[in-house]
Short mmCIF file of C-alpha atoms and ligand atoms in Angstrom, two decimals:
data_model
loop_
_atom_site.label_atom_id
_atom_site.label_comp_id
_atom_site.label_asym_id
_atom_site.label_seq_id
_atom_site.Cartn_x
_atom_site.Cartn_y
_atom_site.Cartn_z
CA MET A 304 -38.76 15.17 -71.10
CA SER A 305 -35.38 15.37 -69.44
CA ALA A 306 -34.54 11.74 -68.76
CA THR A 307 -31.24 11.05 -67.04
CA ILE A 308 -29.22 8.24 -68.59
CA ALA A 309 -27.39 6.08 -66.07
CA SER A 310 -23.63 5.88 -66.38
CA THR A 311 -21.41 2.88 -65.65
CA SER A 312 -17.93 2.42 -64.36
CA GLY A 313 -15.96 -0.77 -63.97
CA ALA A 314 -12.82 -2.00 -62.30
CA PRO A 315 -10.23 0.60 -61.28
CA HIS A 316 -7.43 -1.50 -62.77
CA THR A 317 -7.05 -4.23 -65.37
CA ALA A 318 -4.56 -6.96 -66.13
CA ILE A 319 -3.88 -9.86 -68.45
CA LEU A 320 -5.20 -12.83 -66.49
CA GLY A 321 -4.24 -15.61 -68.88
CA LEU A 322 -2.24 -16.21 -72.07
CA GLY A 323 -2.53 -18.96 -74.66
CA ALA A 324 -1.00 -19.82 -78.04
CA TYR A 325 -1.64 -22.08 -80.99
CA ARG A 326 1.18 -22.87 -83.40
CA PRO A 327 0.08 -24.68 -86.59
CA SER A 328 1.44 -28.17 -87.16
CA ARG A 329 3.15 -27.72 -90.54
CA VAL A 330 6.72 -26.41 -90.18
CA VAL A 331 8.01 -24.79 -93.38
CA GLY A 332 11.77 -24.27 -93.58
CA ASN A 333 13.34 -21.64 -95.84
CA ALA A 334 14.52 -24.41 -98.18
CA GLU A 335 10.91 -25.09 -99.17
CA LEU A 336 10.38 -21.50 -100.38
CA VAL A 337 13.67 -20.43 -101.94
CA ASP A 338 13.33 -21.88 -105.45
CA ALA A 339 10.14 -19.96 -106.29
CA ILE A 340 11.77 -16.63 -105.29
CA ASP A 341 15.36 -17.28 -106.43
CA SER A 342 16.61 -16.86 -102.86
CA SER A 343 18.60 -18.81 -100.30
CA ASP A 344 18.30 -19.87 -96.68
CA GLU A 345 21.34 -17.72 -95.91
CA TRP A 346 19.84 -14.56 -97.52
CA ILE A 347 16.52 -14.99 -95.71
CA GLN A 348 18.15 -15.56 -92.33
CA GLN A 349 20.51 -12.63 -92.79
CA ARG A 350 17.83 -10.14 -93.93
CA SER A 351 14.94 -11.22 -91.70
CA GLY A 352 16.21 -13.60 -89.00
CA ILE A 353 13.63 -16.17 -90.11
CA LYS A 354 14.77 -19.82 -90.05
CA GLN A 355 11.35 -21.39 -90.41
CA ARG A 356 7.68 -20.54 -90.14
CA ARG A 357 4.44 -22.48 -89.76
CA PHE A 358 1.67 -22.68 -92.33
CA ALA A 359 -1.77 -23.88 -91.26
CA THR A 360 -3.21 -27.08 -92.72
CA GLU A 361 -6.77 -27.18 -94.14
CA ASP A 362 -8.15 -28.09 -90.70
CA GLU A 363 -6.30 -25.33 -88.90
CA THR A 364 -8.78 -22.60 -89.72
CA VAL A 365 -8.83 -19.09 -88.25
CA GLN A 366 -11.68 -20.21 -85.99
CA MET A 367 -10.01 -23.47 -84.94
CA MET A 368 -6.69 -21.76 -84.06
CA SER A 369 -8.53 -18.97 -82.21
CA VAL A 370 -10.49 -21.43 -80.09
CA ALA A 371 -7.38 -23.46 -79.23
CA ALA A 372 -5.41 -20.37 -78.12
CA SER A 373 -8.44 -19.03 -76.23
CA ARG A 374 -8.97 -22.27 -74.30
CA ALA A 375 -5.36 -22.13 -73.12
CA ALA A 376 -5.73 -18.48 -72.07
CA LEU A 377 -8.98 -19.21 -70.17
CA GLU A 378 -7.36 -22.16 -68.43
CA GLN A 379 -4.49 -20.03 -67.18
CA ALA A 380 -6.94 -17.33 -66.06
CA GLY A 381 -8.95 -19.97 -64.20
CA LEU A 382 -12.12 -18.83 -65.95
CA ALA A 383 -14.92 -20.71 -67.67
CA ALA A 384 -16.14 -19.55 -71.09
CA ALA A 385 -19.44 -18.50 -69.47
CA GLN A 386 -17.52 -15.85 -67.53
CA VAL A 387 -16.37 -14.11 -70.73
CA ASP A 388 -18.46 -11.03 -71.55
CA ALA A 389 -16.80 -10.07 -74.81
CA VAL A 390 -14.60 -11.63 -77.50
CA ILE A 391 -12.40 -9.43 -79.69
CA VAL A 392 -10.62 -11.15 -82.58
CA ALA A 393 -7.85 -9.18 -84.28
CA THR A 394 -7.24 -10.56 -87.76
CA VAL A 395 -6.98 -9.64 -91.43
CA THR A 396 -7.25 -13.19 -92.73
CA HIS A 397 -10.77 -14.26 -91.86
CA LEU A 398 -11.62 -14.33 -95.55
CA MET A 399 -15.35 -13.88 -95.06
CA GLN A 400 -16.43 -10.26 -95.06
CA THR A 401 -19.42 -10.99 -92.86
CA PRO A 402 -20.17 -12.41 -90.36
CA ALA A 403 -17.05 -11.78 -88.29
CA VAL A 404 -15.21 -14.79 -86.87
CA ALA A 405 -15.50 -13.57 -83.25
CA PRO A 406 -19.15 -14.68 -82.75
CA ALA A 407 -18.24 -18.14 -84.07
CA VAL A 408 -15.30 -18.31 -81.64
CA ALA A 409 -17.49 -17.10 -78.75
CA HIS A 410 -20.11 -19.73 -79.60
CA GLU A 411 -17.68 -22.62 -79.99
CA LEU A 412 -16.02 -21.73 -76.69
CA GLY A 413 -19.41 -21.81 -74.96
CA THR A 414 -19.77 -18.20 -73.86
CA GLU A 415 -23.25 -17.07 -72.93
CA HIS A 416 -23.96 -14.70 -75.79
CA ALA A 417 -20.78 -12.69 -75.26
CA ALA A 418 -20.41 -9.52 -77.34
CA ALA A 419 -18.11 -10.52 -80.19
CA PHE A 420 -16.50 -8.58 -83.00
CA ASP A 421 -13.38 -8.52 -85.17
CA VAL A 422 -10.76 -5.78 -85.28
CA SER A 423 -8.84 -5.01 -88.47
CA ALA A 424 -5.59 -3.30 -87.56
CA ALA A 425 -3.18 -5.76 -89.20
CA CYS A 426 0.04 -6.36 -87.23
CA ALA A 427 -1.08 -3.78 -84.64
CA GLY A 428 -4.38 -5.61 -84.13
CA PHE A 429 -3.51 -7.46 -80.93
CA CYS A 430 -2.37 -4.31 -79.10
CA HIS A 431 -5.52 -2.53 -80.32
CA GLY A 432 -7.59 -5.40 -78.90
CA VAL A 433 -5.83 -5.26 -75.52
CA ALA A 434 -6.38 -1.47 -75.34
CA LEU A 435 -10.07 -1.83 -76.18
CA ALA A 436 -10.54 -4.68 -73.71
CA SER A 437 -8.81 -2.81 -70.91
CA ASP A 438 -10.97 0.27 -71.45
CA MET A 439 -14.13 -1.88 -71.66
CA VAL A 440 -13.34 -3.47 -68.30
CA ARG A 441 -12.53 -0.11 -66.71
CA GLY A 442 -15.61 1.47 -68.28
CA GLY A 443 -17.92 -1.23 -66.96
CA SER A 444 -19.15 -2.63 -70.28
CA ALA A 445 -17.51 -6.01 -69.64
CA LYS A 446 -15.82 -7.83 -66.78
CA ASN A 447 -13.68 -10.38 -68.62
CA VAL A 448 -12.70 -9.91 -72.26
CA LEU A 449 -11.01 -12.46 -74.47
CA VAL A 450 -8.61 -10.91 -77.01
CA VAL A 451 -7.36 -13.12 -79.85
CA GLY A 452 -4.71 -12.31 -82.46
CA VAL A 453 -4.94 -14.83 -85.30
CA GLU A 454 -3.80 -15.10 -88.93
CA ARG A 455 -3.66 -17.52 -91.84
CA LEU A 456 -1.48 -15.28 -93.98
CA SER A 457 -0.47 -18.26 -96.12
CA ASP A 458 -3.91 -17.90 -97.76
CA ILE A 459 -3.06 -14.45 -99.15
CA LEU A 460 0.65 -15.00 -99.80
CA ASP A 461 2.01 -14.98 -103.34
CA LEU A 462 4.74 -17.60 -102.97
CA SER A 463 6.49 -16.19 -106.05
CA ASP A 464 6.80 -12.68 -104.56
CA ARG A 465 10.39 -12.15 -103.39
CA GLY A 466 9.37 -9.40 -100.98
CA THR A 467 6.74 -11.25 -98.94
CA ALA A 468 6.82 -15.03 -99.52
CA PHE A 469 9.46 -15.75 -96.88
CA ILE A 470 8.16 -13.30 -94.26
CA PHE A 471 4.54 -14.06 -93.40
CA ALA A 472 3.04 -17.06 -91.60
CA ASP A 473 0.13 -18.46 -89.57
CA GLY A 474 -0.82 -18.89 -85.90
CA ALA A 475 -2.92 -17.62 -83.01
CA GLY A 476 -2.42 -16.13 -79.56
CA ALA A 477 -4.99 -15.09 -76.98
CA VAL A 478 -5.25 -13.32 -73.65
CA VAL A 479 -7.99 -12.76 -71.10
CA VAL A 480 -8.21 -9.16 -69.89
CA GLY A 481 -10.04 -8.63 -66.60
CA PRO A 482 -10.19 -6.63 -63.36
CA ALA A 483 -7.12 -6.37 -61.11
CA ASP A 484 -6.04 -4.87 -57.78
CA GLU A 485 -3.01 -3.13 -59.30
CA PRO A 486 -2.53 -1.69 -62.80
CA GLY A 487 -1.46 -4.55 -65.08
CA ILE A 488 -2.06 -2.84 -68.42
CA GLY A 489 -0.63 0.62 -69.04
CA PRO A 490 -2.10 3.43 -71.14
CA VAL A 491 -2.06 2.74 -74.87
CA VAL A 492 -0.14 4.92 -77.30
CA TRP A 493 -1.68 4.38 -80.71
CA GLY A 494 -2.30 5.98 -84.06
CA SER A 495 -2.24 5.60 -87.82
CA ASP A 496 -0.65 7.16 -90.88
CA GLY A 497 -3.07 6.76 -93.78
CA GLU A 498 -0.72 8.70 -96.04
CA GLN A 499 1.29 5.47 -96.20
CA LEU A 500 -1.65 3.16 -96.99
CA ASP A 501 0.11 1.63 -99.98
CA MET A 502 3.15 0.43 -98.03
CA ILE A 503 1.51 -2.86 -97.02
CA ARG A 504 -1.76 -3.82 -98.66
CA GLN A 505 -3.64 -6.36 -100.68
CA ARG A 506 -2.94 -6.05 -104.40
CA GLU A 507 -6.58 -5.19 -105.15
CA ASP A 508 -9.96 -5.42 -103.47
CA TRP A 509 -12.29 -8.40 -103.91
CA ARG A 510 -14.40 -6.70 -106.62
CA GLU A 511 -11.33 -5.93 -108.72
CA ALA A 512 -9.92 -9.41 -108.14
CA LEU A 513 -13.14 -11.12 -109.22
CA ALA A 514 -13.56 -8.88 -112.28
CA ALA A 515 -10.17 -9.94 -113.70
CA ASP A 516 -10.08 -12.36 -116.68
CA ASP A 517 -8.02 -14.75 -114.58
CA PRO A 518 -9.33 -14.13 -111.03
CA GLN A 519 -6.72 -14.58 -108.30
CA MET A 520 -6.61 -14.13 -104.56
CA PRO A 521 -5.84 -10.46 -103.77
CA PHE A 522 -2.35 -11.20 -102.49
CA LEU A 523 -0.45 -9.20 -99.91
CA MET A 524 2.14 -6.71 -101.17
CA MET A 525 4.74 -4.68 -99.32
CA GLU A 526 7.25 -1.87 -99.96
CA GLY A 527 9.85 -3.63 -97.84
CA LYS A 528 12.48 -0.88 -97.65
CA ALA A 529 10.02 1.90 -96.75
CA VAL A 530 8.29 -0.27 -94.14
CA PHE A 531 11.67 -1.13 -92.68
CA ARG A 532 12.67 2.54 -92.31
CA TRP A 533 9.31 3.53 -90.81
CA ALA A 534 9.23 0.64 -88.35
CA ALA A 535 12.85 0.81 -87.22
CA PHE A 536 12.82 4.56 -86.50
CA GLU A 537 9.25 5.66 -85.80
CA MET A 538 8.17 2.65 -83.75
CA ALA A 539 10.96 3.02 -81.20
CA LYS A 540 9.49 6.48 -80.47
CA VAL A 541 6.02 4.98 -80.02
CA ALA A 542 7.45 2.32 -77.70
CA GLN A 543 9.25 5.01 -75.69
CA ALA A 544 6.02 7.03 -75.46
CA ALA A 545 4.22 3.96 -74.06
CA LEU A 546 6.94 3.59 -71.40
CA ASP A 547 6.63 7.30 -70.55
CA ARG A 548 2.84 7.17 -70.28
CA ALA A 549 3.08 4.11 -68.01
CA GLY A 550 5.73 5.84 -65.89
CA VAL A 551 8.06 2.90 -66.45
CA GLY A 552 11.75 3.33 -67.29
CA VAL A 553 13.82 0.90 -69.36
CA ASP A 554 15.58 -0.11 -66.15
CA ASP A 555 12.23 -1.33 -64.73
CA LEU A 556 11.53 -3.44 -67.79
CA ASP A 557 11.92 -7.24 -67.88
CA ALA A 558 10.88 -7.95 -71.46
CA PHE A 559 10.52 -6.26 -74.83
CA VAL A 560 7.93 -7.92 -77.07
CA PRO A 561 7.63 -6.04 -80.36
CA HIS A 562 5.58 -7.28 -83.30
CA GLN A 563 7.74 -9.97 -84.90
CA ALA A 564 8.11 -8.20 -88.25
CA ASN A 565 11.76 -8.77 -88.93
CA MET A 566 14.70 -9.52 -86.60
CA ARG A 567 16.61 -6.48 -87.87
CA ILE A 568 13.69 -4.18 -86.99
CA THR A 569 13.60 -5.67 -83.48
CA ASP A 570 17.35 -5.12 -83.10
CA ALA A 571 17.12 -1.51 -84.34
CA MET A 572 14.29 -0.72 -81.90
CA ALA A 573 16.13 -2.33 -78.97
CA ARG A 574 19.20 -0.19 -79.75
CA ALA A 575 17.13 3.01 -80.07
CA LEU A 576 15.40 2.29 -76.74
CA ARG A 577 18.80 1.60 -75.11
CA LEU A 578 17.46 -1.53 -73.45
CA PRO A 579 19.70 -2.89 -70.69
CA GLU A 580 21.35 -6.26 -71.41
CA ARG A 581 19.15 -8.09 -68.90
CA VAL A 582 15.87 -7.21 -70.69
CA ALA A 583 14.59 -10.32 -72.49
CA ILE A 584 13.89 -9.56 -76.16
CA ALA A 585 11.29 -11.62 -78.01
CA ARG A 586 12.80 -13.32 -81.06
CA ASP A 587 10.04 -15.77 -81.89
CA ILE A 588 10.22 -14.69 -85.55
CA ALA A 589 13.18 -17.05 -86.08
CA GLU A 590 10.91 -20.06 -85.56
CA GLN A 591 7.51 -18.64 -86.36
CA GLY A 592 7.88 -16.03 -89.14
CA ASN A 593 5.77 -12.86 -89.12
CA THR A 594 2.27 -13.85 -88.00
CA SER A 595 0.85 -10.29 -87.97
CA ALA A 596 -1.86 -9.97 -85.28
CA ALA A 597 -0.76 -13.25 -83.66
CA SER A 598 2.93 -12.43 -83.33
CA ILE A 599 2.97 -10.56 -80.00
CA PRO A 600 0.98 -13.07 -77.91
CA LEU A 601 2.89 -15.93 -79.57
CA ALA A 602 6.22 -14.27 -78.81
CA LEU A 603 5.23 -13.54 -75.22
CA GLU A 604 4.10 -17.13 -74.74
CA ARG A 605 7.46 -18.36 -76.06
CA LEU A 606 9.38 -16.16 -73.58
CA VAL A 607 7.29 -17.57 -70.72
CA ALA A 608 7.62 -21.18 -71.96
CA ASP A 609 11.40 -20.77 -72.28
CA GLY A 610 11.63 -19.38 -68.73
CA GLU A 611 12.98 -16.02 -69.94
CA VAL A 612 10.15 -14.12 -68.26
CA LYS A 613 7.90 -15.05 -65.37
CA SER A 614 4.52 -14.09 -63.97
CA GLY A 615 4.52 -10.53 -62.65
CA ASP A 616 7.33 -9.35 -64.94
CA THR A 617 6.91 -6.06 -66.80
CA ALA A 618 6.82 -6.21 -70.61
CA LEU A 619 6.67 -3.54 -73.30
CA LEU A 620 4.47 -4.47 -76.29
CA VAL A 621 4.48 -2.60 -79.61
CA GLY A 622 2.47 -3.59 -82.67
CA PHE A 623 2.78 -1.93 -86.09
CA GLY A 624 1.83 -2.68 -89.66
CA ALA A 625 -0.57 -2.07 -92.53
CA GLY A 626 -2.55 1.12 -92.28
CA LEU A 627 -0.03 2.14 -91.27
CA ALA A 628 -1.40 1.43 -87.80
CA TYR A 629 0.44 1.14 -84.51
CA ALA A 630 -0.27 0.60 -80.80
CA ALA A 631 1.95 0.08 -77.75
CA GLN A 632 1.45 -0.52 -74.04
CA VAL A 633 3.29 -1.78 -70.97
CA VAL A 634 1.79 -4.90 -69.37
CA LYS A 635 2.43 -7.28 -66.49
CA VAL A 636 3.02 -10.87 -67.60
CA PRO A 637 0.20 -13.14 -66.29
N1 COA B 1775 15.97 -13.36 -101.94
C1 COA B 1775 17.19 -13.05 -102.40
N2 COA B 1775 17.53 -11.82 -102.84
C2 COA B 1775 16.57 -10.88 -102.79
C3 COA B 1775 15.26 -11.14 -102.33
C4 COA B 1775 14.98 -12.44 -101.89
N3 COA B 1775 13.78 -12.79 -101.39
N4 COA B 1775 14.55 -10.02 -102.40
C5 COA B 1775 15.36 -9.07 -102.88
N5 COA B 1775 16.59 -9.59 -103.13
C6 COA B 1775 17.77 -8.92 -103.64
C7 COA B 1775 17.46 -7.82 -104.59
O1 COA B 1775 17.42 -8.29 -105.91
C8 COA B 1775 18.61 -6.87 -104.37
O2 COA B 1775 19.75 -7.35 -105.05
P1 COA B 1775 20.86 -6.33 -105.68
O3 COA B 1775 21.42 -5.60 -104.49
O4 COA B 1775 21.79 -7.24 -106.34
O5 COA B 1775 20.08 -5.43 -106.58
C9 COA B 1775 18.89 -6.99 -102.88
O6 COA B 1775 18.41 -8.29 -102.50
C10 COA B 1775 18.23 -5.95 -102.05
O7 COA B 1775 16.87 -5.88 -102.42
P2 COA B 1775 15.81 -5.08 -101.62
O8 COA B 1775 14.46 -5.26 -102.23
O9 COA B 1775 16.33 -3.68 -101.48
O10 COA B 1775 15.80 -5.87 -100.26
P3 COA B 1775 15.95 -5.34 -98.78
O11 COA B 1775 17.36 -5.22 -98.40
O12 COA B 1775 15.05 -4.15 -98.56
O13 COA B 1775 15.35 -6.57 -97.98
C11 COA B 1775 13.28 -7.10 -96.92
C12 COA B 1775 14.02 -6.97 -98.23
C13 COA B 1775 11.84 -7.46 -97.20
C14 COA B 1775 13.93 -8.22 -96.09
C15 COA B 1775 13.38 -5.78 -96.14
O14 COA B 1775 12.99 -4.70 -96.94
C16 COA B 1775 12.57 -5.76 -94.91
O15 COA B 1775 12.90 -6.45 -93.96
N6 COA B 1775 11.50 -4.94 -94.86
C17 COA B 1775 10.59 -4.83 -93.74
C18 COA B 1775 9.62 -5.96 -93.87
C19 COA B 1775 8.74 -6.10 -92.70
O16 COA B 1775 9.16 -6.19 -91.59
N7 COA B 1775 7.45 -6.17 -92.92
C20 COA B 1775 6.49 -6.43 -91.97
C21 COA B 1775 5.86 -5.21 -91.46
S1 COA B 1775 4.47 -5.65 -90.56
#
């Protein structure tokens, strides 16, 4: 038998149609953390740019924060949940190996059996999700895709670890990716460097953690200096490659929204990219800490809310983190 399998194709172009954010209610200033790590507000601000972060309360679960951010994104897109064909949730802190949180989010939102799955690419997860969604819409496997970046990193933070306790935080951001008349999402530049797996990782896996005499959460660990060097130098090249692939120069750019890892990394990348003065640079980390997969949509939402960027502006996104994984693309602000 020589059956012919039908092929599909979707929209010629894609764009972000809506953006939403959820910031947890509990604000945690540096003062609350410094005693356990023998640090100071001044040291933390100087080394990371972080003034405060938000930790989720019991009720602010990964699912709850995802749904709240998603509802805001759908509202801006002018879409009902039933019009969503797929839900991609980028997270490393849904602490249930299976099932994924995405089907629960899709169900609570009221989608009609949308395809739903989680993506584990740490702080690069949101940009991975946007790339997947864009290709799904162009390939014809979905029309509207909800992409959520969400974390409750406070659950896996060792508050006595000087290298991580003051950096990581909680929150959620979401976008709707759908068809568009003009290109609104540029080609992704992405990759990984598994040789550097140990740079940011959980201390042990669940089996090892549970086998210990005094079982503990497998906390997050980081080689801060090495991560800093990698991010500050290599990620500017990835960001530049995303500009090149999109055919967009720095002079055409309105906003730079890197993963909010550390203010000094953002500054180093902005210098390496030679961004003109007028380009708005996302600095949400000062208020929000490093929220991994949630940081880019949260930071973009803040720029819009503060009036620093407007609908139709061109923004460069670059996510990077554990894996080491990275992904960058140029997008139009919804
Ligand atoms: N508070 C106060 N002092 C601290 C400290 C803390 N939390 N952590 C380390 N120190 C001290 C050290 O004891 C050391 O003191 P010394 O010079 O007297 O020996 C000094 O600060 C430098 O320590 P070091 O560990 O080399 O810190 P650093 O300069 O590398 O800064 C980070 C630490 C975490 C801020 C920095 O490495 C960093 O920003 N890394 C990238 C992190 C990141 O972005 N991760 C996210 C990727 S997704």
